[in-house]
Structures are given as C-alpha cells and as structure tokens.
Amino acid sequence: NGNMKLVHLVMKRPLDDVSLSDGELFMVRRPAYANHLAHAPERQPKSRCNNHRAQNNGNLHRKHLDSTGKGACACARHGAFVPHCVVDFQKGERQINMDYSICQALKWFSGHDQALIIYDICCQWSIHFQECVAQSEFLELWDSLKITGTVGKWHLAAHIPECFAKFTLNFIEGAGQVKGEILETLWSGMDEVAGLAQAMSTAHHQEVLDEYMNDSNWRKIIRMADSLCGKWSRAKQGLAETKPAFEQLTECLEPSLVQEWTAQERVAMENRGDHLKIYEVTSEKCRRCLYSSFGHG
C-alpha cells in the first residue's frame, strides 16, 4: 500500500547529505532502487476497473518534492512492517515502485512456495507483474513461488462487481479472517511524523522513518499475546453463534445439492480464475431475490 502524506522536499544542497544507514532497516538501498527505476519501462495503463486514484494518478508529478509518498509491505496477520522494502514515489503510486517493494519483501520468505499479496488495486497490478519481473534484471522471484493476489475487504467495495469473486479474501482457502487493511492502520500512526520529516535531509528523513517503523514493530511484538488471545475469544464466540444456523440450513437442503456445491467449491479453491464465477451467479440470484422481496421485480 502507499502513503501519499509521507512526502519529502527537494534538498537545496544534496551533496552535503551523508547517510549512515541507507537500506539497513526498512527503506530500500537508494543506489539499487535508482537503477531499477532508470531501467524499468514506463508502464502505467489506465485502470480497467473503477477510477482508482492509485492507478490513474501514477504520473502525477510535483516539482518541489523529490518523494511524493512511500510504498511499503506489512504482514497481514501480525501487522509488522517488512524490512528492506519501503520505497519512495517519484510521481504517484506507480507499478514500477510497488513491483520493487513487493519483490524485496518476498525475498524474506524464500522457503515458501505460496504468497498471498493483498493490494488495493491488485486487479490491475497483477496483470503485468510477472511480465515486469521477467523483463527486469533488478526484480526477481523464485520459479516455484505461486502468488495469489487479493484486495482488502474495505477497498474491494470500490471495485466493479466482477472483481469481488476473483479478489475477495473470503474465497481463499488458508487466508483466515483477515481484513487485508493493516497498512491503513500503520500509516495513520506514520502520519504523525509526516510534517516533521518532510523538510529534513534525505538521509535524516529516511532514518527517522526507519526508527518509527522499527518502534511500531516492537510495539506489535510486545502486545501480540494480548491481541491474539482477544481474537481467539472473539473467534470462538462467533463460531458458537453461527455454527447452529449453518447446520440447520444444511439439514434443510438436499444432500445431493450440498455435495454438488461442495465439489464446485473445491474446484474453485484449487483452480481459481473463471471457476470462481460460481459465486457471481449466486450473488446475482441473491440480488434478484432481494429485489423481489421488496417489491422491485
């Protein structure tokens, strides 16, 4: 996700700037990132979904700023910033910026063969991501990695209906009950230092943001036990409330119909893609029933 408040003003005397920890914590190393930007093809197509500002304002430039915002990755489960993947935006939130951030984040999980990427405009970003990685000498992924792209539950409401079944977290086996909006809560805390850090030197600006994110991760760690216990209690209560209703509904249906739906769900979970359209049909039927019940059809 990106934060357009974490801007940085152009320095008057950049040659006087001395960095003590470039790329050592959360911000990426500037020389390597600059090489990627210099050689990456300028590809920022207009959104084929709704008018997403993160997609369509990607080429917005401000002359008085050398950074128009920041992009980062965080663990959707625990809410910790991933090290070495926070990037600067030079214009808007371009895909070449987020491609670099995501590839840097995935390097920390080289032993995994699956990755769940939750991004506000994943329906547009995922179209060219693999192609961009294959064409770049500065981006890399291991061949066995299978990436599943999704959209956070709050942002998904701003997408076209066709995006729902393909990109909702509700239809991804193993995703659990995550909202996919953890970076929004992390950015709200970072906004407190945005004004303070925007006029600092580039190195000082980077070091302040690094330390703030490091402190955010530390606070997540020391409070994690209480947080997980609270979520576990709420999950048990939710299961106790919904399980009887689910079992009652199942008993009212024909067993053959339940078996057919279960088989369709298994195929959709394993193959995804167009197989997820079974949920679009269901949602359309529900919409018709809803309109009929209120006298609209």
Short mmCIF file of C-alpha atoms in Angstrom, two decimals:
data_model
loop_
_atom_site.label_atom_id
_atom_site.label_comp_id
_atom_site.label_asym_id
_atom_site.label_seq_id
_atom_site.Cartn_x
_atom_site.Cartn_y
_atom_site.Cartn_z
CA ASN A 1 0.00 0.00 0.00
CA GLY A 2 1.08 3.60 -0.48
CA ASN A 3 1.02 6.67 1.75
CA MET A 4 0.86 9.99 -0.10
CA LYS A 5 1.40 12.08 3.07
CA LEU A 6 4.98 10.91 3.66
CA VAL A 7 6.44 13.38 1.20
CA HIS A 8 9.96 14.83 1.13
CA LEU A 9 11.01 18.27 -0.15
CA VAL A 10 13.80 18.70 -2.66
CA MET A 11 17.08 19.44 -0.85
CA LYS A 12 18.89 22.69 -1.66
CA ARG A 13 22.35 21.17 -1.07
CA PRO A 14 22.05 17.40 -1.64
CA LEU A 15 25.83 16.96 -1.91
CA ASP A 16 26.12 17.76 1.81
CA ASP A 17 23.88 14.82 2.72
CA VAL A 18 25.57 11.87 4.45
CA SER A 19 23.73 8.60 5.05
CA LEU A 20 24.68 6.38 8.00
CA SER A 21 22.18 3.54 7.49
CA ASP A 22 20.99 3.51 3.87
CA GLY A 23 18.95 0.33 3.37
CA GLU A 24 19.82 -1.15 6.76
CA LEU A 25 16.31 -1.17 8.22
CA PHE A 26 13.07 -0.64 6.30
CA MET A 27 13.83 1.78 3.49
CA VAL A 28 15.44 0.20 0.41
CA ARG A 29 19.00 1.00 -0.65
CA ARG A 30 18.87 4.10 -2.81
CA PRO A 31 21.52 3.19 -5.48
CA ALA A 32 19.93 -0.20 -6.30
CA TYR A 33 16.43 1.30 -6.32
CA ALA A 34 17.56 4.15 -8.59
CA ASN A 35 18.99 1.60 -11.06
CA HIS A 36 15.68 -0.23 -11.14
CA LEU A 37 13.75 2.98 -11.84
CA ALA A 38 16.19 4.04 -14.55
CA HIS A 39 15.83 0.79 -16.49
CA ALA A 40 12.19 -0.14 -15.81
CA PRO A 41 9.78 0.53 -18.71
CA GLU A 42 7.31 3.31 -18.00
CA ARG A 43 4.08 1.32 -17.85
CA GLN A 44 1.10 2.87 -16.07
CA PRO A 45 -2.06 1.93 -18.00
CA LYS A 46 -5.38 3.42 -17.09
CA SER A 47 -7.50 1.32 -14.77
CA ARG A 48 -9.90 -1.09 -16.46
CA CYS A 49 -11.73 -1.35 -13.16
CA ASN A 50 -13.17 1.75 -11.47
CA ASN A 51 -11.35 5.08 -11.38
CA HIS A 52 -8.71 4.08 -8.83
CA ARG A 53 -6.56 7.11 -8.00
CA ALA A 54 -3.59 4.90 -7.09
CA GLN A 55 -3.64 3.64 -10.71
CA ASN A 56 -4.75 6.66 -12.73
CA ASN A 57 -2.71 9.30 -10.85
CA GLY A 58 0.51 7.34 -11.14
CA ASN A 59 2.17 10.00 -13.32
CA LEU A 60 1.25 12.97 -11.12
CA HIS A 61 4.46 14.99 -10.61
CA ARG A 62 5.28 17.74 -8.10
CA LYS A 63 8.44 19.72 -8.82
CA HIS A 64 9.08 20.82 -5.23
CA LEU A 65 9.12 17.22 -3.97
CA ASP A 66 11.73 14.53 -4.58
CA SER A 67 9.40 11.99 -2.93
CA THR A 68 5.63 12.25 -3.36
CA GLY A 69 4.93 9.43 -0.92
CA LYS A 70 6.02 6.00 0.30
CA GLY A 71 5.09 2.42 -0.56
CA ALA A 72 5.55 -0.48 1.85
CA CYS A 73 4.62 -4.07 2.68
CA ALA A 74 3.47 -5.47 6.02
CA CYS A 75 2.41 -8.82 7.41
CA ALA A 76 -1.38 -9.04 7.07
CA ARG A 77 -1.60 -11.38 10.07
CA HIS A 78 0.57 -9.63 12.66
CA GLY A 79 0.79 -6.06 11.31
CA ALA A 80 4.58 -5.72 11.22
CA PHE A 81 6.42 -3.74 8.55
CA VAL A 82 8.60 -5.96 6.33
CA PRO A 83 12.27 -4.83 6.36
CA HIS A 84 14.09 -3.51 3.28
CA CYS A 85 11.01 -2.89 1.15
CA VAL A 86 9.83 0.70 1.79
CA VAL A 87 10.19 2.74 -1.41
CA ASP A 88 9.88 6.39 -2.40
CA PHE A 89 7.39 7.56 -5.03
CA GLN A 90 8.77 10.00 -7.61
CA LYS A 91 5.39 10.83 -9.12
CA GLY A 92 2.30 8.97 -7.96
CA GLU A 93 1.93 5.34 -6.85
CA ARG A 94 3.36 3.73 -9.97
CA GLN A 95 3.55 -0.01 -10.55
CA ILE A 96 7.34 0.13 -11.01
CA ASN A 97 7.57 1.38 -7.41
CA MET A 98 5.34 -1.28 -5.91
CA ASP A 99 6.88 -4.07 -8.03
CA TYR A 100 10.25 -3.34 -6.40
CA SER A 101 8.76 -3.15 -2.90
CA ILE A 102 6.88 -6.45 -3.25
CA CYS A 103 9.87 -8.30 -4.72
CA GLN A 104 12.08 -7.04 -1.90
CA ALA A 105 9.52 -8.17 0.68
CA LEU A 106 9.19 -11.65 -0.84
CA LYS A 107 12.94 -12.23 -0.50
CA TRP A 108 12.34 -12.73 3.22
CA PHE A 109 10.18 -15.79 2.54
CA SER A 110 12.38 -17.77 0.16
CA GLY A 111 11.43 -21.08 1.83
CA HIS A 112 7.75 -20.70 0.94
CA ASP A 113 6.07 -21.83 -2.26
CA GLN A 114 2.92 -19.69 -1.87
CA ALA A 115 2.40 -16.00 -1.22
CA LEU A 116 -0.80 -14.06 -0.60
CA ILE A 117 -0.46 -10.47 -1.85
CA ILE A 118 -3.17 -8.07 -0.66
CA TYR A 119 -3.09 -4.82 -2.61
CA ASP A 120 -5.80 -2.16 -3.08
CA ILE A 121 -5.56 -2.28 -6.89
CA CYS A 122 -4.48 -5.90 -7.25
CA CYS A 123 -6.89 -6.43 -10.13
CA GLN A 124 -4.76 -4.02 -12.21
CA TRP A 125 -1.30 -4.61 -10.70
CA SER A 126 -1.42 -8.40 -11.18
CA ILE A 127 -1.98 -8.13 -14.94
CA HIS A 128 1.62 -7.20 -15.77
CA PHE A 129 3.54 -8.11 -12.60
CA GLN A 130 5.01 -11.43 -13.77
CA GLU A 131 5.91 -9.89 -17.12
CA CYS A 132 7.68 -6.96 -15.44
CA VAL A 133 9.70 -9.30 -13.22
CA ALA A 134 10.73 -11.45 -16.19
CA GLN A 135 11.91 -8.40 -18.17
CA SER A 136 13.88 -6.75 -15.34
CA GLU A 137 17.40 -7.54 -14.14
CA PHE A 138 16.62 -5.83 -10.82
CA LEU A 139 13.46 -7.79 -9.92
CA GLU A 140 13.49 -11.48 -9.08
CA LEU A 141 11.24 -14.25 -7.80
CA TRP A 142 11.93 -17.98 -7.45
CA ASP A 143 10.22 -20.16 -10.05
CA SER A 144 8.30 -22.32 -7.58
CA LEU A 145 6.51 -19.37 -5.94
CA LYS A 146 2.77 -19.25 -6.55
CA ILE A 147 1.30 -15.79 -5.94
CA THR A 148 -2.38 -15.26 -5.16
CA GLY A 149 -3.48 -11.65 -5.50
CA THR A 150 -6.35 -10.19 -3.48
CA VAL A 151 -7.89 -6.88 -2.45
CA GLY A 152 -8.52 -5.76 1.13
CA LYS A 153 -12.14 -6.05 2.25
CA TRP A 154 -12.69 -2.31 2.68
CA HIS A 155 -11.17 -1.33 -0.68
CA LEU A 156 -12.94 -4.15 -2.55
CA ALA A 157 -16.22 -2.26 -2.23
CA ALA A 158 -14.82 0.39 -4.60
CA HIS A 159 -14.19 -2.17 -7.37
CA ILE A 160 -16.51 -3.34 -10.12
CA PRO A 161 -18.72 -6.35 -9.27
CA GLU A 162 -16.60 -8.70 -11.42
CA CYS A 163 -13.65 -8.17 -9.06
CA PHE A 164 -15.46 -9.48 -6.00
CA ALA A 165 -15.31 -13.24 -6.56
CA LYS A 166 -11.79 -13.16 -8.02
CA PHE A 167 -10.15 -10.92 -5.41
CA THR A 168 -12.08 -11.29 -2.17
CA LEU A 169 -10.27 -12.80 0.81
CA ASN A 170 -13.43 -14.74 1.67
CA PHE A 171 -12.81 -17.26 -1.12
CA ILE A 172 -9.14 -18.07 -0.44
CA GLU A 173 -8.52 -21.26 1.50
CA GLY A 174 -6.00 -20.68 4.28
CA ALA A 175 -6.30 -16.88 4.29
CA GLY A 176 -8.19 -16.93 7.57
CA GLN A 177 -10.26 -13.99 8.72
CA VAL A 178 -8.04 -11.05 7.83
CA LYS A 179 -9.29 -7.68 6.62
CA GLY A 180 -6.27 -7.00 4.44
CA GLU A 181 -6.18 -3.35 5.51
CA ILE A 182 -3.43 -3.46 8.14
CA LEU A 183 -1.27 -0.88 6.37
CA GLU A 184 -4.05 1.68 6.64
CA THR A 185 -3.80 1.47 10.43
CA LEU A 186 0.01 1.57 10.31
CA TRP A 187 0.01 4.62 8.04
CA SER A 188 -2.29 6.52 10.40
CA GLY A 189 0.46 6.40 13.02
CA MET A 190 3.16 7.33 10.48
CA ASP A 191 1.15 10.42 9.50
CA GLU A 192 2.08 11.93 12.86
CA VAL A 193 5.71 12.34 11.75
CA ALA A 194 4.98 13.25 8.12
CA GLY A 195 5.10 17.01 8.67
CA LEU A 196 8.13 16.78 10.93
CA ALA A 197 10.21 14.73 8.49
CA GLN A 198 9.33 16.30 5.13
CA ALA A 199 11.93 19.10 5.28
CA MET A 200 14.80 17.02 6.74
CA SER A 201 17.78 15.96 4.68
CA THR A 202 17.19 12.80 2.64
CA ALA A 203 19.32 10.67 4.98
CA HIS A 204 17.75 12.11 8.14
CA HIS A 205 14.27 11.68 6.65
CA GLN A 206 15.00 8.02 5.92
CA GLU A 207 16.49 7.34 9.35
CA VAL A 208 13.53 8.92 11.20
CA LEU A 209 11.02 6.81 9.25
CA ASP A 210 13.15 3.70 9.78
CA GLU A 211 13.19 4.22 13.54
CA TYR A 212 9.48 4.93 13.70
CA MET A 213 8.66 1.71 11.80
CA ASN A 214 11.08 -0.22 13.98
CA ASP A 215 9.30 1.08 17.07
CA SER A 216 5.93 0.16 15.53
CA ASN A 217 7.13 -3.43 15.03
CA TRP A 218 8.44 -3.59 18.61
CA ARG A 219 5.09 -2.47 19.99
CA LYS A 220 3.36 -5.11 17.87
CA ILE A 221 5.60 -7.81 19.35
CA ILE A 222 5.12 -6.90 23.00
CA ARG A 223 1.32 -6.59 22.60
CA MET A 224 0.84 -9.61 20.36
CA ALA A 225 -0.07 -12.08 23.11
CA ASP A 226 -2.99 -9.98 24.40
CA SER A 227 -4.14 -9.26 20.85
CA LEU A 228 -4.14 -12.93 19.80
CA CYS A 229 -5.96 -14.00 22.98
CA GLY A 230 -8.66 -11.42 22.32
CA LYS A 231 -9.05 -12.53 18.70
CA TRP A 232 -9.21 -16.19 19.76
CA SER A 233 -12.01 -15.43 22.21
CA ARG A 234 -13.99 -13.50 19.60
CA ALA A 235 -13.47 -16.28 17.05
CA LYS A 236 -14.84 -18.92 19.45
CA GLN A 237 -17.84 -16.75 20.24
CA GLY A 238 -18.50 -16.13 16.54
CA LEU A 239 -18.29 -19.85 15.76
CA ALA A 240 -20.70 -20.68 18.56
CA GLU A 241 -23.21 -18.15 17.20
CA THR A 242 -23.01 -19.11 13.51
CA LYS A 243 -22.48 -22.89 13.58
CA PRO A 244 -26.05 -23.84 14.65
CA ALA A 245 -27.55 -21.68 11.89
CA PHE A 246 -25.21 -23.23 9.30
CA GLU A 247 -26.04 -26.76 10.41
CA GLN A 248 -29.77 -26.01 10.36
CA LEU A 249 -29.52 -24.63 6.81
CA THR A 250 -27.55 -27.68 5.68
CA GLU A 251 -30.17 -30.06 7.07
CA CYS A 252 -32.89 -28.28 5.08
CA LEU A 253 -31.10 -28.88 1.75
CA GLU A 254 -30.98 -31.95 -0.44
CA PRO A 255 -27.78 -33.96 0.29
CA SER A 256 -27.06 -34.27 -3.43
CA LEU A 257 -27.20 -30.48 -3.79
CA VAL A 258 -24.80 -30.00 -0.88
CA GLN A 259 -22.40 -32.50 -2.45
CA GLU A 260 -22.58 -30.71 -5.80
CA TRP A 261 -21.88 -27.30 -4.24
CA THR A 262 -19.02 -28.73 -2.18
CA ALA A 263 -17.45 -30.19 -5.32
CA GLN A 264 -17.80 -26.87 -7.14
CA GLU A 265 -16.22 -25.05 -4.22
CA ARG A 266 -13.26 -27.47 -4.16
CA VAL A 267 -12.59 -26.89 -7.87
CA ALA A 268 -12.87 -23.11 -7.41
CA MET A 269 -10.47 -23.09 -4.45
CA GLU A 270 -7.86 -25.18 -6.26
CA ASN A 271 -8.04 -23.66 -9.76
CA ARG A 272 -9.44 -20.18 -9.10
CA GLY A 273 -9.73 -17.98 -12.20
CA ASP A 274 -13.02 -18.39 -14.05
CA HIS A 275 -14.04 -21.22 -11.69
CA LEU A 276 -14.77 -18.53 -9.09
CA LYS A 277 -17.68 -17.31 -11.23
CA ILE A 278 -19.92 -19.74 -9.37
CA TYR A 279 -20.08 -17.06 -6.67
CA GLU A 280 -21.05 -14.38 -9.19
CA VAL A 281 -24.05 -16.45 -10.25
CA THR A 282 -25.03 -16.96 -6.61
CA SER A 283 -24.72 -13.28 -5.78
CA GLU A 284 -26.81 -12.32 -8.84
CA LYS A 285 -29.57 -14.72 -7.78
CA CYS A 286 -29.49 -13.32 -4.26
CA ARG A 287 -29.79 -9.80 -5.65
CA ARG A 288 -32.85 -10.76 -7.69
CA CYS A 289 -34.46 -12.42 -4.67
CA LEU A 290 -33.75 -9.34 -2.58
CA TYR A 291 -35.34 -7.02 -5.15
CA SER A 292 -38.36 -9.30 -5.48
CA SER A 293 -38.87 -9.46 -1.72
CA PHE A 294 -39.05 -5.67 -1.57
CA GLY A 295 -41.46 -5.39 -4.48
CA HIS A 296 -38.95 -4.17 -7.10
CA GLY A 297 -39.35 -7.00 -9.55
#
